[in-house]
């Protein structure tokens, strides 16, 4: 009993009130049953407990009718129970409403439990931050942090803001935001993101964003919008209802009119059967278990750092048969290292220096490597205007002279007489105006999990796996061979990537595009499902994608796919079980073989079964190491 009371305490106030109403009404009901009362008193003694449990259902039914949405389950329950009162089946009228509300309570508790696991994720918001001003520390709320503030993060504290480490080194636990359990080592100069926990050393951070634009604020927004909202998961139900509801209503009307006319029987008898039929038709199990399954699936995914924007994105992923990968930064590390500089007339150091200055504002992985290869810190005051040519490279003014740095397409654009390189690496050509200067040879590394991930996807019956890249053919061919992709396209512009993806979709394939969000936001948007990898810190990717993988772990792809498929499998199982059961009850009801309260009671049974089935999504093998 004590345990029961404890359980009662975990309910929210609405659930508590409903429980009390149910218990009180049930007691009144049994008293009414046991008494031998005159007619009008008898009616009242059932009607009072009935209204006690059902007043809100009746109220919403009327309200929905006024709004023109008259065919929901509350309407069905109201019609049925009022009909039962009219037929003087008082106990039955009560039972219909009682079982319906019992089911509602059960649903609310089950959905609440799943929502909680998502809300736990929301607790990763940092509560305070420590700002360093003139050597003194002050405690502020993260919302008060300004760009450029120096923030102290001590061991055990949560990083309150996105920023760069200016002093100290430590290891971070990023599992709350990326789902990755291994700690990440960071040191001076590294960019770190809010939401991770500082494990070992004290560090000083230079704030690079305000709280509302920080990674953590964006993630929380996403989680709240995807899993918190019920409406999106109801699309599936709406689609079902489009066929189901009219079918049921028409059948009920026919049932109450045709047989009495044809068989010359009492209208009342068939009217009663039509009522049973209507009540029995209410797909409570579906209305409850479907949103619940989606919430579970989305919650399981976000626990692993896979953020799906909603139920329809999850559903679409489950149907995907083709994966298209971007190369740079997606299948490869995107951390290039300069291995050579080839030039006939300019010295290597100035090529590296000018390229580092020119690329200093770019977020492309190539830019980072060029900045790193330059021995000197790039002097940004020498930089004038910069224009990025997506998929080609950049154009920048350095010391008042115009430079072009990028691939052969860019060289052709400015009519520079470039030299092909025989190395099977990524080549960055450079020209001053149309005057060719030489090229930088850089090499990238394929991610260690790439091959394994592709293999797993193949094992999951993904029919086609394709690689698209803006890089040179030799590099693309070598990469696709190593990771086990048979179909690849090289030297593409972002618009070409869109075109190829559209063509493949046009062939009837359901396409997921996986990219890193740099230069590929258009494809992410066009594909049936856009998946952005390593999105930590990338706003573009978070906005353009349907599914966001917070970290770089490619094995999260097969995992996301199995979560989506399992969720949809459960949704479909529940749909089939409930509809099959419905069909049986409806047929029996039409022949007068089922009493109304039994129909509702049995529906609660199927609902409990469906809900238990929904909860299975939480238990999955999830090895991504
Ligand atoms: P991928 O499709 O492999 O991800 P991108 O579309 O990002 O590659 O870029 C395609 C090619 O354009 C790169 O291989 C590179 O040659 C060139 N490029 C793009 N951006 C830059 C840049 N900032 N600096 C130099 N070259 C660039
Ligand atoms: Mg890329």
XYZ file of C-alpha atoms and ligand atoms in Angstrom, residues 326-330 364-365 468-470 497 513 515-520, ligand 2:
19
model
C 29.386 13.362 -49.293
C 33.105 12.623 -49.140
C 35.063 15.404 -47.487
C 34.322 15.730 -43.791
C 31.724 12.974 -43.955
C 35.998 24.564 -45.242
C 38.164 21.691 -43.954
C 29.355 12.354 -54.353
C 32.313 14.686 -54.170
C 33.669 17.943 -55.419
C 25.065 17.063 -56.286
C 21.878 12.127 -48.087
C 26.781 15.337 -45.422
C 28.756 17.553 -43.096
C 26.761 20.691 -43.840
C 29.649 22.487 -45.523
C 28.732 23.176 -49.162
C 25.991 20.577 -49.057
Mg 31.858 18.289 -47.724
